[in-house]
Amino acid sequence: MQVLRALKLYKSDLSRRDFIKKTVKLGAGLTLAVSLPSAPEALLNPAFLGVSSAENPINAFVSIGLDNSVKVIIKHIDFGQGTFTGLATILAEEMDAAWDQIVCEFAPSDKTRYANLLSGAQMTGGSTAIANSYIQMREAGASARQMLIDAAAAKWDVPREQIIVKQGILSHSNGLNATFGELSQLAAMQPLPEKVSLKDSGNFSLIGKAGLSRKDLGKSDGTAIFTQDFKMDGLMTAVVAHPPRFGATVASFDTKRALGLPGVIEVVEIPSGVAVLADTFWSAIGGRDALDIDWDTSSAMEDGSVELMRRYKEAARGDGAIAKKIGDNLRGFAEADIIVEAEYEFPFLAHASMEPMNCVARLSSEGIEMWYGCQGPTMDQYAVASALDIQPDKVKINTLFAGGSFGRRANKDSDFAVEAALIAKTVKSDSPIKLVWTREDDMRSGYFRPMYFHKMRAGLNAQGKIVAWEHKIIGQSITSGTAFEAKAIKNGVDRSSVEGALELPYDFENVSVQLKTMEAQVPVLWWRSVGSSHTAHAVETFMDQLSHAAGLDPLQFRLMHLGDDQRFAGVLDLVADKADWNNDRSGGRIKGIAVHKSFGTYVAQVADMEETKAGKYCVKKVVCAVDCGLVINPDIVKAQMEGGIGFGLSPTLMSAVTIEKGRVVETNFDSHRVLRMKDMPNIETHIVSSSEPPTGVGEPATPVISPAVANALFAKTQVVQSRLPLNLDV
Amino acid sequence: MAFDITINGKAQKVEARPDTPLLWVLRDHMQLTGTKFGCGIAQCGACTVHLDGKPVRSCVLPLRAIAGKEVVTIEGLQSKEGRAIQAAWEELSVAQCGYCQSGQIMAAAALLADIQEPSDNDIDAAMSGNICRCCTYQRVRHGIKSASKKMNSKVAKSDASIEGAQVV
Ligand code: FES
Ligand code: FES
């Protein structure tokens, strides 16, 4: 039996690739040395988060109640992608707990225990929650199981090997048995095991099982508590008047009218605008409406989307920084029989999560305590600490359920958390504050998926093979000027701008991918699937144009260009089979196919469209195949495919953010159109069965849908659409 | 100003400005936070409640317009349609982030009370005012159909047993 030092596995500087390689080697059913953190002080302190002495912390990830509940500590925020259920499944599996006894709770902010093992910081993102926690949660469960066995062995005075654990009960052939709860106090006193055995995957009873109830409770009866719902004594509601244009600041303001209104308590200036504090939201809004503010627009953004796109197109004429180079494109193009070119324009996109940003903060002599849907506790701790000029460990963050994020809450500037902290610091009263943004505040705040321009050129030889591939990407950098810059930007190339255009499914002889990074005053951010949100569309629709030029079927054309990675063929074959790609075009059905890998997960989709009236189309059905390695929870994989496809359909069909003279034009759901019930196609998901290490599912479905839809339309109309959202009325 | 309204079957006196939207009366004055704020302009449906049994967007309904009326929120949803919808939601794991779901459930319960067996078109018409950014629409649709089916088969069954009793 192979023994690996777990410590090695957890070193935070391991690259993702190393991590996956090592976990592959780990396999299943072997013993490994563990380096599990013990339970945090906070958990041992009964006052923390309602933990009572009736709870017995076993390690950093699990505590057992005298009432026989098993509380799993979840280090990743759950905003619908299912971390509560998924991570608890993994731990419960190795612990042999009964699913019904499992409850979940968010971890406190503490990167020494709860860091994302792929980044070293406590954060959720890049579809990594399951991937980085898979072995850790298994170890945590196995370790807890072992401590329960040790406790039972000591209590019953029997050899540990003779104890059986099943469904939350320990038993011995002599008739003795006990629940986890009954043994919890004794178990908590056992030393942390130095080695644990993990199950062979063939013995899994929870992992991979369909039909487990979800653990993020209270979402069908209104009892789940989001930041918007969080109450505490003396809480004041804060709303902020933000500058109307990017780059504008407060010149002067008059508070007289606002302060005269009932319910308004205070008005304060903060770096991001003017905050009104009141007893209720409605009083605060009344106060904000009554403010008289003069804005200093001397440094405000003058131009908008149209002007920026013009600049991007001009920039595309020249060469950019080399993101990838294989072979010799000059030779490739010289050999080509046909050269095909394409251009794509991608607009700014808003996350527009259902719950606008908000945050509760309470300042005290101890530091600051905050409650909100926090996606990156470590980075928010640092940003808030630096804004308040205190130490990061004086910033205590309590994570709550969040009404969506799609990247918005992992803000590189911790914008709304810092705003809340600064309001709490600036107000005279020492009451806690709840910062509430309206939809308009949320939409105007920016942090959009950057606008991009892509220019592509490829050469085909007489056999229809691609012999040259040139891809230029022009747009703002997400990480430039932030703490992420050092890791993300190499040789002038921000990985987050080009990812998805580099690791192609296809094996081309000659490739050049270039990036031109542009400056603009619009705050930009990662948006569900980051770079792939635009690169997948460009690559995959261009593939269809090329297949058309080559006179080949789009699926065959893809298959003949695939490289060594068989998992691409796996999802393509599965989706083609389930969508009956080769045969069914009956009843006016129009189909388009696309494939893409992001965050280690392979997704292929076939969009099935219908011509509802002459020249009018709608997306009827989407068949999706996904390979995300070992499946932890098939229901959640399917839910994320459905949700990810729906989310990607909004910018495919209708959503875009436009900026005019530094101002956001679409500020609410009347002008910012998003997918609704009537627009939602039927989605059918098929999962490739796999024993590869598990990878994420939160993002990878999103980038595949727009090329699949565009390809279906192209197949029917032969018109190349170079702009998103697509025009379905052609 | 003080207003008399009935919320979840209880007569209440609310002291607030007459233009205060019902949503904020519920959330800030009554501490009923199950009803959510998503847009404030009747575009997203997160704030859907029942007013005299009909689904309405509470974010644009001023307090003065609802005096004397009956309001039911997610916290007070007791109707058989409401419970059937909630059970279907749990069974199908409809919710993702969950933030829109109080509104979805209130709209769906009102739809079922109106139409026992809604068609896809009925569902599109009744539910397209409720945005879900997690795009749980497919499960919302299935949830409505499954709740409808269960309710109707229960009705059929209880009719049958009554008939059976008469025969004996
Ligand atoms: S908050 Fe009322 S419809 Fe959006
Ligand atoms: S479940 Fe997240 S918005 Fe609907």
GROMACS .gro file of N, CA and C and ligand atoms in nm, chain A residues 354 668-669, chain B residues 23 36-48 56-60 129, ligand 1:
model
   73
  354MET      N    1  -2.926   3.794  -0.794
  354MET     CA    2  -3.063   3.829  -0.753
  354MET      C    3  -3.063   3.918  -0.628
  668ASN      N    4  -3.161   4.853  -1.444
  668ASN     CA    5  -3.253   4.764  -1.373
  668ASN      C    6  -3.306   4.663  -1.474
  669PHE      N    7  -3.388   4.570  -1.427
  669PHE     CA    8  -3.431   4.460  -1.514
  669PHE      C    9  -3.531   4.502  -1.622
  753LEU      N   10  -4.353   4.582   0.066
  753LEU     CA   11  -4.231   4.502   0.086
  753LEU      C   12  -4.153   4.546   0.209
  766LYS      N   13  -3.853   3.893  -0.056
  766LYS     CA   14  -3.724   3.953  -0.090
  766LYS      C   15  -3.732   4.077  -0.178
  767PHE      N   16  -3.625   4.154  -0.172
  767PHE     CA   17  -3.608   4.272  -0.255
  767PHE      C   18  -3.513   4.238  -0.369
  768GLY      N   19  -3.560   4.258  -0.494
  768GLY     CA   20  -3.471   4.229  -0.606
  768GLY      C   21  -3.453   4.344  -0.702
  769CYS      N   22  -3.561   4.424  -0.721
  769CYS     CA   23  -3.549   4.532  -0.820
  769CYS      C   24  -3.620   4.659  -0.776
  770GLY      N   25  -3.729   4.646  -0.702
  770GLY     CA   26  -3.801   4.764  -0.656
  770GLY      C   27  -3.892   4.827  -0.761
  771ILE      N   28  -3.899   4.769  -0.881
  771ILE     CA   29  -3.981   4.829  -0.986
  771ILE      C   30  -4.074   4.727  -1.054
  772ALA      N   31  -4.114   4.625  -0.981
  772ALA     CA   32  -4.209   4.526  -1.035
  772ALA      C   33  -4.156   4.453  -1.158
  773GLN      N   34  -4.025   4.429  -1.162
  773GLN     CA   35  -3.968   4.361  -1.278
  773GLN      C   36  -3.915   4.221  -1.249
  774CYS      N   37  -3.897   4.186  -1.119
  774CYS     CA   38  -3.829   4.059  -1.093
  774CYS      C   39  -3.913   3.957  -1.016
  775GLY      N   40  -4.015   4.002  -0.945
  775GLY     CA   41  -4.102   3.909  -0.875
  775GLY      C   42  -4.050   3.854  -0.743
  776ALA      N   43  -3.931   3.894  -0.700
  776ALA     CA   44  -3.875   3.842  -0.574
  776ALA      C   45  -3.964   3.878  -0.455
  777CYS      N   46  -4.043   3.986  -0.470
  777CYS     CA   47  -4.121   4.040  -0.359
  777CYS      C   48  -4.267   3.995  -0.365
  778THR      N   49  -4.296   3.891  -0.445
  778THR     CA   50  -4.436   3.852  -0.467
  778THR      C   51  -4.503   3.803  -0.338
  786VAL      N   52  -4.916   3.969  -0.612
  786VAL     CA   53  -4.883   4.109  -0.642
  786VAL      C   54  -4.735   4.133  -0.609
  787ARG      N   55  -4.680   4.239  -0.670
  787ARG     CA   56  -4.541   4.275  -0.642
  787ARG      C   57  -4.542   4.378  -0.529
  788SER      N   58  -4.499   4.334  -0.412
  788SER     CA   59  -4.513   4.420  -0.294
  788SER      C   60  -4.419   4.540  -0.296
  789CYS      N   61  -4.320   4.539  -0.384
  789CYS     CA   62  -4.225   4.652  -0.385
  789CYS      C   63  -4.285   4.779  -0.442
  790VAL      N   64  -4.397   4.766  -0.515
  790VAL     CA   65  -4.457   4.886  -0.574
  790VAL      C   66  -4.598   4.912  -0.519
  859GLY      N   67  -4.278   3.675  -1.492
  859GLY     CA   68  -4.248   3.796  -1.415
  859GLY      C   69  -4.152   3.770  -1.300
  899FES     S1   70  -3.853   4.358  -0.593
  899FES    FE1   71  -4.059   4.368  -0.648
  899FES     S2   72  -4.064   4.290  -0.847
  899FES    FE2   73  -3.854   4.302  -0.802
   0.00000   0.00000   0.00000
